[in-house]
CSV table of C-alpha atoms in Angstrom, one decimal:
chain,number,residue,atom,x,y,z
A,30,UNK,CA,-38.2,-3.6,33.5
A,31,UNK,CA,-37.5,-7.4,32.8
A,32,UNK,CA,-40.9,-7.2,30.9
A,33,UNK,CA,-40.2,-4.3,28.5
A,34,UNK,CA,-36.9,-5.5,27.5
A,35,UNK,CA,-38.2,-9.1,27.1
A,36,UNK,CA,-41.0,-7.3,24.9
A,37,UNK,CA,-38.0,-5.0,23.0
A,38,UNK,CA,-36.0,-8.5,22.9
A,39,UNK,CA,-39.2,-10.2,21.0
A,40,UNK,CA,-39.8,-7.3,18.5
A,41,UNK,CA,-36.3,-7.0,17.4
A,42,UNK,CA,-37.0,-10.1,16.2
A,43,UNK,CA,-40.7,-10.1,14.8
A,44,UNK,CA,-40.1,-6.2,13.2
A,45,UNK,CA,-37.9,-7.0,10.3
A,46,UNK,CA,-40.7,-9.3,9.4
A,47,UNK,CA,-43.7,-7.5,10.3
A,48,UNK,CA,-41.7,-5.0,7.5
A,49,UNK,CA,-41.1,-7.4,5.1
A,50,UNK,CA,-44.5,-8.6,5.0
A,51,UNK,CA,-45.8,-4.7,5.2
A,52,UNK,CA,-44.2,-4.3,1.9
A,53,UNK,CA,-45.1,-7.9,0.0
A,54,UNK,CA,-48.7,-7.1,1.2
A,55,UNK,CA,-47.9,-3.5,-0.2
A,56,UNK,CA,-47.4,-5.1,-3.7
A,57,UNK,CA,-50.1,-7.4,-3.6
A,58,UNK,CA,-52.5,-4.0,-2.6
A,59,UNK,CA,-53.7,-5.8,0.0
A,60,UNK,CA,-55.1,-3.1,3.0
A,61,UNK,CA,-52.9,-4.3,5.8
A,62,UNK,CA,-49.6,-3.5,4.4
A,63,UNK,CA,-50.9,0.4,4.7
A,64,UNK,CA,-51.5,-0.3,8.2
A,65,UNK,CA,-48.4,-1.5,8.8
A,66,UNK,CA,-46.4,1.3,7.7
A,67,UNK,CA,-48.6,3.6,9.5
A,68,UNK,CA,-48.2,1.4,12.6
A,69,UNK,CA,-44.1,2.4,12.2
A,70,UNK,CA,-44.8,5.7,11.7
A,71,UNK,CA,-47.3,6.2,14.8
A,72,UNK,CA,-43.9,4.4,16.9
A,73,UNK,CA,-41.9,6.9,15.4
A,74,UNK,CA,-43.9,9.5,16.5
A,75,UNK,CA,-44.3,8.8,19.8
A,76,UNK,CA,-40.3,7.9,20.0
A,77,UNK,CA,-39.9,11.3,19.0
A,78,UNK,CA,-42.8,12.8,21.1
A,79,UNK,CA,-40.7,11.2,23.8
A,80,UNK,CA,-37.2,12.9,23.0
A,81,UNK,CA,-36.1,9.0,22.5
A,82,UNK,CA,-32.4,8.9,21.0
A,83,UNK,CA,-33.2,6.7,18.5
A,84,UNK,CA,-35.6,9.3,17.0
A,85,UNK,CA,-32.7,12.2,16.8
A,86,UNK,CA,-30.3,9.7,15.5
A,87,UNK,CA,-33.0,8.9,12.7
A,88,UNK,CA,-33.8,12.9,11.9
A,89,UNK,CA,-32.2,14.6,9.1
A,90,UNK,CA,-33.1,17.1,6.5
A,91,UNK,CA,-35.1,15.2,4.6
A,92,UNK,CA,-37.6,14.3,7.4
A,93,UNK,CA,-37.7,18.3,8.4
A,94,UNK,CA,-38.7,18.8,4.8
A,95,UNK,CA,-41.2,16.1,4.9
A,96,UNK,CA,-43.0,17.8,8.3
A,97,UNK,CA,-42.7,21.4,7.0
A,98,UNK,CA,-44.5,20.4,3.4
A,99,UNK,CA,-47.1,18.6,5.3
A,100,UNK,CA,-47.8,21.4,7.9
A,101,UNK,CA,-47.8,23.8,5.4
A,102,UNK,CA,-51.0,22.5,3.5
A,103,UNK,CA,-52.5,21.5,7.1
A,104,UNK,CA,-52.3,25.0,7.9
A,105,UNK,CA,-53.4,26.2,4.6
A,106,UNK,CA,-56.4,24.6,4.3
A,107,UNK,CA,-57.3,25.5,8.0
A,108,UNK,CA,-56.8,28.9,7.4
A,109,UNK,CA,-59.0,28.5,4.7
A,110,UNK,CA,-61.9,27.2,6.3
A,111,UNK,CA,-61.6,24.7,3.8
A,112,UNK,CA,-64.2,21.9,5.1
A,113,UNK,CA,-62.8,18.7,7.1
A,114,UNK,CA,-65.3,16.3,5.4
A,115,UNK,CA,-63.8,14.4,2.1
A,116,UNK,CA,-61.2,17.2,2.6
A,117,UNK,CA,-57.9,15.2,0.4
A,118,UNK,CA,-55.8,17.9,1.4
A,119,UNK,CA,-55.9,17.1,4.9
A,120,UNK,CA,-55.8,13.1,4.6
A,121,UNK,CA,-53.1,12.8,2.0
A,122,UNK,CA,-50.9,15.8,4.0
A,123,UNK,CA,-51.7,13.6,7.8
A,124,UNK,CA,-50.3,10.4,5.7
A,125,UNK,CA,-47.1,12.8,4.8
A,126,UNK,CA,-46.5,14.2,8.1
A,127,UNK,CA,-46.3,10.7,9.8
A,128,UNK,CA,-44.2,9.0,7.0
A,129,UNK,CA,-41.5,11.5,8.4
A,130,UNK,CA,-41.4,9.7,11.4
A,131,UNK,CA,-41.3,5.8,9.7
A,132,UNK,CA,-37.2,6.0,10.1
A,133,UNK,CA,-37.5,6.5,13.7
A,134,UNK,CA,-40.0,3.9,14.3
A,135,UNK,CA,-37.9,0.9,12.3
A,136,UNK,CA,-35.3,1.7,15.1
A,137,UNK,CA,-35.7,-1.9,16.0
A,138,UNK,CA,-35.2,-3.5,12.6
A,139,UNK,CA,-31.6,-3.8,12.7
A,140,UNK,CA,-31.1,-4.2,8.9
A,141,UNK,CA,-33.8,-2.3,7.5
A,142,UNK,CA,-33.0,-2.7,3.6
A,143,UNK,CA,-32.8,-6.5,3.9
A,144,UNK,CA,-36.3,-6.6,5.5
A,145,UNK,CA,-37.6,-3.7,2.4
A,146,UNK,CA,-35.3,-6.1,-0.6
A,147,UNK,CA,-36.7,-9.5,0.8
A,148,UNK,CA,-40.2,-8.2,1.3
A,149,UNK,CA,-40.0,-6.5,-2.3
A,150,UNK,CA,-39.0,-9.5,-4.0
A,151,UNK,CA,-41.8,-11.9,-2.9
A,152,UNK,CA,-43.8,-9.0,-3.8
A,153,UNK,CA,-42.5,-9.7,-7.3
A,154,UNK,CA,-42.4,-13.2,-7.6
A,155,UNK,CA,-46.3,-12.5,-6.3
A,156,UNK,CA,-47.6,-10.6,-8.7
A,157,UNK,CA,-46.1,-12.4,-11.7
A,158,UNK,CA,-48.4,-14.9,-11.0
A,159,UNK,CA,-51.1,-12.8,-9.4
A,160,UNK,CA,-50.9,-10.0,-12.5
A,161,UNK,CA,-51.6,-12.3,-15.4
A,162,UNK,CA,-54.4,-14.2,-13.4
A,163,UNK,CA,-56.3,-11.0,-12.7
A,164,UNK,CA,-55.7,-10.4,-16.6
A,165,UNK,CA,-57.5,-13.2,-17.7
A,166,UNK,CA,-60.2,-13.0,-15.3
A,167,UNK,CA,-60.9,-9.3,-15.6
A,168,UNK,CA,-60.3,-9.4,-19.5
A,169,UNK,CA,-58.8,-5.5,-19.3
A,170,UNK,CA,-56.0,-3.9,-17.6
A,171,UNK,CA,-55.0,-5.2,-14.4
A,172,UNK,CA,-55.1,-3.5,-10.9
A,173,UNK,CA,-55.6,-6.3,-8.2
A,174,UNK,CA,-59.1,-4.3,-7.0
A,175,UNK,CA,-57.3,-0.7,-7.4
A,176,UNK,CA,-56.6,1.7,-9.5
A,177,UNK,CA,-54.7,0.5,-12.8
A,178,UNK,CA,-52.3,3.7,-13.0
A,179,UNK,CA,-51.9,3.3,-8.6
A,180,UNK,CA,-51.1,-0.2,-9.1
A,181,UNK,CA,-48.4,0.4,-12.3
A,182,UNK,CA,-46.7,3.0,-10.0
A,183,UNK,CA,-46.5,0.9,-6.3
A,184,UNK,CA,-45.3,-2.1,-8.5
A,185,UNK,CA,-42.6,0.3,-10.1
A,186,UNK,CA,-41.7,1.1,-6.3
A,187,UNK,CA,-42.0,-2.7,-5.4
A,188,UNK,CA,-39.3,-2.8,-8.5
A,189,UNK,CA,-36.7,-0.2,-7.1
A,190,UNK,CA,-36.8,-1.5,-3.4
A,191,UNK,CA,-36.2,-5.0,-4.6
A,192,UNK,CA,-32.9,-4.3,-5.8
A,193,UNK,CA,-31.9,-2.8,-2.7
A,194,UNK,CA,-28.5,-4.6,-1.3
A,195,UNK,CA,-29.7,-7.3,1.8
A,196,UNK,CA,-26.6,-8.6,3.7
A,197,UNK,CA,-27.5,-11.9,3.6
A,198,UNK,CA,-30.9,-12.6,1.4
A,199,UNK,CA,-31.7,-16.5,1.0
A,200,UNK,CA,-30.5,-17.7,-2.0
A,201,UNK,CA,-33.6,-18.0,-3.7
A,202,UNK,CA,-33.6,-14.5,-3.3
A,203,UNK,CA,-30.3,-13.3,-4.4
A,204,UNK,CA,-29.2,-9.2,-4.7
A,205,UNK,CA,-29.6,-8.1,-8.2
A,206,UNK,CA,-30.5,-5.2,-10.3
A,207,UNK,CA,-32.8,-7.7,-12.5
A,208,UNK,CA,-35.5,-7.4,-10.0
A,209,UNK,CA,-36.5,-4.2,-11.1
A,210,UNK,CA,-37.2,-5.8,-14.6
A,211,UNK,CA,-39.5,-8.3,-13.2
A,212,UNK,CA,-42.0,-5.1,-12.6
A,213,UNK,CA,-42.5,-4.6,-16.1
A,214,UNK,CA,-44.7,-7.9,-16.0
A,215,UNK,CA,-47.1,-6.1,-13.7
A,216,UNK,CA,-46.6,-2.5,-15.6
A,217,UNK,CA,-47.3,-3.7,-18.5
A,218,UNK,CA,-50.5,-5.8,-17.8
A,219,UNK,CA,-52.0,-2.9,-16.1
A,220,UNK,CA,-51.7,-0.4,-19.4
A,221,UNK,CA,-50.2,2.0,-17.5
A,222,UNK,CA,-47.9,4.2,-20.3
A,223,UNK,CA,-46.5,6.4,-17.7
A,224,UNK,CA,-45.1,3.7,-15.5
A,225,UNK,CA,-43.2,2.3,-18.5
A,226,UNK,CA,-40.5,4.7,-17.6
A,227,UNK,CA,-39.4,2.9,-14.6
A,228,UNK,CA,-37.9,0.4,-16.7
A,229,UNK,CA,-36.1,2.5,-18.9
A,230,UNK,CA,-34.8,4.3,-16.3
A,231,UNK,CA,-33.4,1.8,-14.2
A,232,UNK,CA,-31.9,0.0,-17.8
A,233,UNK,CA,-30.3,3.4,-18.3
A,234,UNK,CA,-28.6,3.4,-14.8
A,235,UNK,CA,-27.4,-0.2,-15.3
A,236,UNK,CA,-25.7,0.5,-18.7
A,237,UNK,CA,-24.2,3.5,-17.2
A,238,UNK,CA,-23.1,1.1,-14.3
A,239,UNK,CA,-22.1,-1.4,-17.1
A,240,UNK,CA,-19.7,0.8,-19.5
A,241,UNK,CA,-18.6,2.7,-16.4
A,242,UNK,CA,-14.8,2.8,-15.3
A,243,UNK,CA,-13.6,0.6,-12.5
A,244,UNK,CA,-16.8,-1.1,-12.1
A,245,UNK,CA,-17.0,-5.2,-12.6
A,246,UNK,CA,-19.0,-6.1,-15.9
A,247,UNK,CA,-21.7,-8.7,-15.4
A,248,UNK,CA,-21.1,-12.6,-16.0
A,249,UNK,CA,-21.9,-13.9,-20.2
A,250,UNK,CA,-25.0,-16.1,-18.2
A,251,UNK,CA,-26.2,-12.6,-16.9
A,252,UNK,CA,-26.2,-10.8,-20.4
A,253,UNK,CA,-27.7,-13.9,-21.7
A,254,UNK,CA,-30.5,-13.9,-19.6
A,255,UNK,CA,-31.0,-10.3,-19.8
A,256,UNK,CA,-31.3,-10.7,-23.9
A,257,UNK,CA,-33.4,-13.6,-23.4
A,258,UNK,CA,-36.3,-11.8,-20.8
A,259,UNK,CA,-35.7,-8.7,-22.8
A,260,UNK,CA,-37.0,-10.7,-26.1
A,261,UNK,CA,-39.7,-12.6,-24.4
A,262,UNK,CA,-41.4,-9.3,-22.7
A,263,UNK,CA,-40.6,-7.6,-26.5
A,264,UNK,CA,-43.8,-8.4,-28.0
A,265,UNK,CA,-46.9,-8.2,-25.2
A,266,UNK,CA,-44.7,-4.4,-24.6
A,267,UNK,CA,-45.0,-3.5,-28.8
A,268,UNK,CA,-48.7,-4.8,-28.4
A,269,UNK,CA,-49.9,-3.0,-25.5
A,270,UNK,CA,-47.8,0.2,-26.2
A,271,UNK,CA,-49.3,0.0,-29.5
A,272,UNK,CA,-52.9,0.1,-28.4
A,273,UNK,CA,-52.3,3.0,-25.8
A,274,UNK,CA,-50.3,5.0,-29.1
A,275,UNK,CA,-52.7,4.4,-31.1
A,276,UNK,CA,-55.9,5.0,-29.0
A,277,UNK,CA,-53.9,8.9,-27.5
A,278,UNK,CA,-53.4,9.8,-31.4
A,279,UNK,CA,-57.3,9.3,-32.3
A,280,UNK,CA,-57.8,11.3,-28.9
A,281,UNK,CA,-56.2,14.6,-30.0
A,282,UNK,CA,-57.4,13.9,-33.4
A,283,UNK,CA,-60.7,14.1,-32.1
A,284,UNK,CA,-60.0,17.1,-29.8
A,285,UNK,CA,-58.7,18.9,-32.8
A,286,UNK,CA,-61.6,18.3,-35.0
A,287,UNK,CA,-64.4,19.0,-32.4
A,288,UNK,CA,-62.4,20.9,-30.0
A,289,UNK,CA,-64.1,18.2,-27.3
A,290,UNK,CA,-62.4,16.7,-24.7
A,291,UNK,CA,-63.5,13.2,-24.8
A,292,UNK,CA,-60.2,10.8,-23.8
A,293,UNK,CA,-57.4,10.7,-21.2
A,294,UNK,CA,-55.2,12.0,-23.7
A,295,UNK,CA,-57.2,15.6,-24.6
A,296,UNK,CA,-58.6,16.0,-20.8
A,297,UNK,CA,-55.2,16.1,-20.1
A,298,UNK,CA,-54.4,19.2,-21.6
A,299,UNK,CA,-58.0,20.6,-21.1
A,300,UNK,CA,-56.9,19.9,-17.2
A,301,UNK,CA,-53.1,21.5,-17.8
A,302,UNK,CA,-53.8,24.5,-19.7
A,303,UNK,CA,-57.1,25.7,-17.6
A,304,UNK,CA,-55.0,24.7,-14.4
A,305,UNK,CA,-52.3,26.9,-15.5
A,306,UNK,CA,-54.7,30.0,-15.8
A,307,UNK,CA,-55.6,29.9,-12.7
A,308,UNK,CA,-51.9,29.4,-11.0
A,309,UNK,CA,-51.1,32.8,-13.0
A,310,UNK,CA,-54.1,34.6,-11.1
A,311,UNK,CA,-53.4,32.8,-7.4
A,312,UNK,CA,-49.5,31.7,-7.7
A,313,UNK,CA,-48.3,32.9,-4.4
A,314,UNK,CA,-50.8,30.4,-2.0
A,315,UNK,CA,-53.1,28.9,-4.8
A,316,UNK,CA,-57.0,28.5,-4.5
A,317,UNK,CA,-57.1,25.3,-2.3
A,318,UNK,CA,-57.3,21.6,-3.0
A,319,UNK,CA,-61.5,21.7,-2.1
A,320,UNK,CA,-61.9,24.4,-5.2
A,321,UNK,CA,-59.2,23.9,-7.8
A,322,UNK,CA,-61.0,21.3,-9.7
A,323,UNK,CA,-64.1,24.2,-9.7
A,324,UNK,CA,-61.6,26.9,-10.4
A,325,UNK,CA,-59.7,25.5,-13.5
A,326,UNK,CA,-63.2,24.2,-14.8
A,327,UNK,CA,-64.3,27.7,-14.6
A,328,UNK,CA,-61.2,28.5,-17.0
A,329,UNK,CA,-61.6,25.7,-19.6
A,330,UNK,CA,-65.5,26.8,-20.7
A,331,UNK,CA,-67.2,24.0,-22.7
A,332,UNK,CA,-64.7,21.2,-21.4
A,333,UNK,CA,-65.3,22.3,-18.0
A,334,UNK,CA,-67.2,19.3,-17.1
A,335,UNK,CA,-64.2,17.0,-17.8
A,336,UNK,CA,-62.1,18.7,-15.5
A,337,UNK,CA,-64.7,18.6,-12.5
A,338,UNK,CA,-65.3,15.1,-13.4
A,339,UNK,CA,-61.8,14.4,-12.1
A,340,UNK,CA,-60.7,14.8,-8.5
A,341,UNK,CA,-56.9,15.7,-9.5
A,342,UNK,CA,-55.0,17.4,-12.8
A,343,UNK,CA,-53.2,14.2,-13.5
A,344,UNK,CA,-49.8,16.4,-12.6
A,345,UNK,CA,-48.4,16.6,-9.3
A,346,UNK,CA,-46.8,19.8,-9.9
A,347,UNK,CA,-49.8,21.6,-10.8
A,348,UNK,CA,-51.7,19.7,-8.7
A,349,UNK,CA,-49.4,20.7,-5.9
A,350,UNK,CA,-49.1,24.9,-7.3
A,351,UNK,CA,-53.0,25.4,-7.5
A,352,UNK,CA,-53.3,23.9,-4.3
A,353,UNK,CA,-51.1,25.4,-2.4
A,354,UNK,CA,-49.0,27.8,-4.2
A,355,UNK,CA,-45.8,28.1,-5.2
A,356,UNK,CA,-44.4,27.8,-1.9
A,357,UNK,CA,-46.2,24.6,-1.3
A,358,UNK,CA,-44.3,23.4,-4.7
A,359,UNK,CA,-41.1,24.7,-3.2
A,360,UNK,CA,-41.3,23.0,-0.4
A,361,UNK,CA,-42.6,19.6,-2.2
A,362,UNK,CA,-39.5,19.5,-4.4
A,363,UNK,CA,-37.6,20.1,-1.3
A,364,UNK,CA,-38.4,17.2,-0.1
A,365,UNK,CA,-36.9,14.8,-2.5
A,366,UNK,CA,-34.0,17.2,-3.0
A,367,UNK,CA,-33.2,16.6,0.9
A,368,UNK,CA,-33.9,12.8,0.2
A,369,UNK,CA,-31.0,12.5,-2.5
A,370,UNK,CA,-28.9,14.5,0.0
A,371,UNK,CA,-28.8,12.8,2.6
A,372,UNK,CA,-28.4,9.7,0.6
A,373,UNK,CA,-25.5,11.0,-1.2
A,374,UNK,CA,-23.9,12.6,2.0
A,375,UNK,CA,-23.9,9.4,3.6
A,376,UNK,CA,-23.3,6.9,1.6
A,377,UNK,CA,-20.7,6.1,-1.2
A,378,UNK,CA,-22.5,2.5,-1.9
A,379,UNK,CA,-23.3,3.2,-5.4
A,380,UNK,CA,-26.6,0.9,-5.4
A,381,UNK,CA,-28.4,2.7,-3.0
A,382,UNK,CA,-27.6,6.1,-4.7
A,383,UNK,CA,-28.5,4.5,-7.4
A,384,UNK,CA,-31.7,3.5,-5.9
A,385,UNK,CA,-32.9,6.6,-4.8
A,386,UNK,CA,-32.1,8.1,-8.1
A,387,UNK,CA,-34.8,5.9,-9.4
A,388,UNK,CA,-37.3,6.3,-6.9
A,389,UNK,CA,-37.1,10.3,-7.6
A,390,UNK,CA,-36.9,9.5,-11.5
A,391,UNK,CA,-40.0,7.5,-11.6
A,392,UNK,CA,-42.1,10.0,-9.4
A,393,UNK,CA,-41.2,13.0,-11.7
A,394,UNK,CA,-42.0,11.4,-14.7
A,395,UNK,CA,-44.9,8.8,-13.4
A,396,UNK,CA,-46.3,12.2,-11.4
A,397,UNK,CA,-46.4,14.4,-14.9
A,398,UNK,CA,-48.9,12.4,-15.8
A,399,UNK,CA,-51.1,11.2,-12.6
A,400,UNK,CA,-51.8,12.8,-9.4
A,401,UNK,CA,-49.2,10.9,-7.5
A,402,UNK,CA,-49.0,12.1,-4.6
A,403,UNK,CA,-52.7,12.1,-4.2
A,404,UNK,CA,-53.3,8.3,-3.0
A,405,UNK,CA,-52.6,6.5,0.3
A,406,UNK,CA,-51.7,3.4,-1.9
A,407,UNK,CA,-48.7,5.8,-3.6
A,408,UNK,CA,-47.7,7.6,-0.8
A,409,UNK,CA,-47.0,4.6,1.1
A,410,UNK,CA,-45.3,3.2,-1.4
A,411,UNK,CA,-42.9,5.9,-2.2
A,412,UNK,CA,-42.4,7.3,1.4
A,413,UNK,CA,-42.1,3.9,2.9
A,414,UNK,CA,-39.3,2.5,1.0
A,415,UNK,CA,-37.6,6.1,1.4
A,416,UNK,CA,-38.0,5.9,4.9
A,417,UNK,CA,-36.5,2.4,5.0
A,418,UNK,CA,-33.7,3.6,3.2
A,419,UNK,CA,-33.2,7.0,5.3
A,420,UNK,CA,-32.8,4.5,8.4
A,421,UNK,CA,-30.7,1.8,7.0
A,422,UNK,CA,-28.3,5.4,6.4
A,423,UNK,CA,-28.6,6.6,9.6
A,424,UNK,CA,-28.1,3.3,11.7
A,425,UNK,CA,-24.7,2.8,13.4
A,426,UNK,CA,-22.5,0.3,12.8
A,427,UNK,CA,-24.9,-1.8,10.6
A,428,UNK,CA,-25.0,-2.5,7.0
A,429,UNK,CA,-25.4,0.6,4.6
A,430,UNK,CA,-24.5,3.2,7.3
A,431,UNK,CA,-21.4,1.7,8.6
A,432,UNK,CA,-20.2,1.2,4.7
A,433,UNK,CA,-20.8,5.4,4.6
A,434,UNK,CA,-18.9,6.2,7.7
A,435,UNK,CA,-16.3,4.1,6.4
């Protein structure tokens, strides 16, 4: 007994920054910060294999959602006889499944969103430097060894969670909704048009914030600063948005000339409008995530070969609907509906509603145009820093959920 609470005793104290570090490393796309989300979650699991209190004071809605979207496409595709080799469905849905448990297993990090903010921020600070290195070494968008688009959408995230409230951050690392703006530095080097949105999004929620009744207007330095990062990132944005405009617009004239598919821009809506043919034959349970690249090439005739060339449909709703059917759509959306629930039932705080606002925002318009929910790097990401949030909620008589008892 002396032994287990001498262990407990040591990893309230290392936990808050094995989570910290989980989420810098997170940023940086560095391999061991999956692992150590996935390490929370597999303690979550067994806390609430175990009945443990700390795992029903962690469950709400949102985490039933989470476990009956991921079960449902388990069971689909084994009902299927879809195969178990290379099978996404089954990876990507096992990943889902146990981020429902990551609240439960951060029962030991007493403030979770100061471990998430600080971790975030370093995160940031990281990549300014790390982004515009990799940019002039790789002479092209940037992705830190990954995926340009999964990198532009896990710094986005990296944004949002750094502007989660800490208690007591070091003052190097203050509270802030300017963190957020920091990701565009990343964003932008990557070439990533979809992940632009994140910071429009989160400038819209700070105007609201700012013109809003009864709420304190920021400092003359703050709006200062604000103008001045605004009209340093002005130009590289005009450039690079410029390039991306420009190269789509050639795209679809090209598409409409030859009626090729040859771009990102024209495979897209190859990918959309064939994917959509074949949700209105199969919409109840869809055709499966082994066969729907096979089934909406099959429906987009002599571009067919630029939709199997892709493993997703760049859309998480359709991706989602031809997989696994409407219901499977029903009870993705679900999810993040229960998310902004609970946050909003629970707490008052209007940064972390705020916050979770944005986290939603960005994955309904990042996901229109990427398969976002189709990568361990995204799902991480996104689930991970909802999970940290969920628990901060449901902790008594710390931080966030003693302000929304209150």
């Amino acid at each position: 007994m002396t032994s287990l609470r001498s262990l407990l005793l040591k990893r309230r104290r290392i936990d808050p920054l094995v989570l910290s570090a989980g989420i810098l490393l997170l940023g940086l796309m560095i391999g061991v910060g999956k692992v150590v989300f996935l390490l929370f979650a597999l303690c979550g699991l067994y806390l609430a294999l175990a009945r443990h209190r700390a795992a029903r004071r962690s469950w709400t809605l949102y985490g039933t959602m989470l476990v009956a979207w991921a079960l449902w496409q388990i069971g689909l595709s084994l009902l299927r006889g879809e195969p178990l080799a290379g099978n996404r469905v089954l990876s990507y849905a096992a990943i889902e499944l146990g981020m429902a448990f990551v609240p439960a297993g951060l029962c030991l990090v007493r403030r979770p969103l100061d471990a998430l903010a600080i971790g975030a921020r370093l995160a940031l600070l990281a990549l300014l430097v790390a982004a515009p290195i990799d940019s002039v070494l790789s002479d092209g968008r940037v992705g830190l060894g990954a995926n340009e688009a999964l990198f532009a959408f896990v710094a986005g995230v990296i944004g949002i969670a750094a502007r989660l409230p800490a208690r007591s951050p070091p003052r190097w690392l203050p509270n802030g909704a300017a963190w957020t703006y920091l990701s565009a530095v990343p964003i932008l080097l990557s070439g990533t048009r979809a992940a632009f949105v994140v910071i429009a999004l989160a400038a819209l929620v700070d105007l609201l914030r700012l013109f809003g009744r009864g709420v304190g207007r920021p400092s003359k330095r703050v709006i200062a600063l604000s103008l001045l990062g605004l009209a340093v990132i002005a130009y590289p944005t005009a450039q690079i948005i410029g390039q991306r405009y420009e190269s789509g617009v050639n795209e679809l004239r090209n598409f409409e000339a030859t009626g090729r598919a040859a771009g990102s821009v024209d495979a897209r809506l190859v990918m959309w409008t064939s994917a959509w043919a074949v949700i209105r034959e199969h919409s109840l349970l869809g055709v499966g995530g082994t066969h729907k690249m096979e089934a909406a090439g099959e429906k987009a005739g002599a571009n067919g070969f630029m939709v199997t060339y892709y493993q997703h449909l760049h859309n998480f709703i359709l991706d989602e609907t031809i997989s696994s059917g409407v219901i499977g759509l029903a009870l993705m959306l679900s999810v993040f509906v229960a998310f902004l629930a609970t946050v909003f039932r629970r707490t008052r705080e209007r940064t972390l509603r705020e916050a979770a606002l944005l986290l939603v925002g960005f994955l309904l318009t990042f996901g229109s145009f990427h398969g976002v929910l189709l990568n361990e790097w995204t799902l991480i990401a996104l689930f991970g820093t909802m999970g940290g949030l969920v628990a901060s909620l449901c902790r008594a008589g710390t931080g966030a959920g003693a302000r929304a008892r209150g």
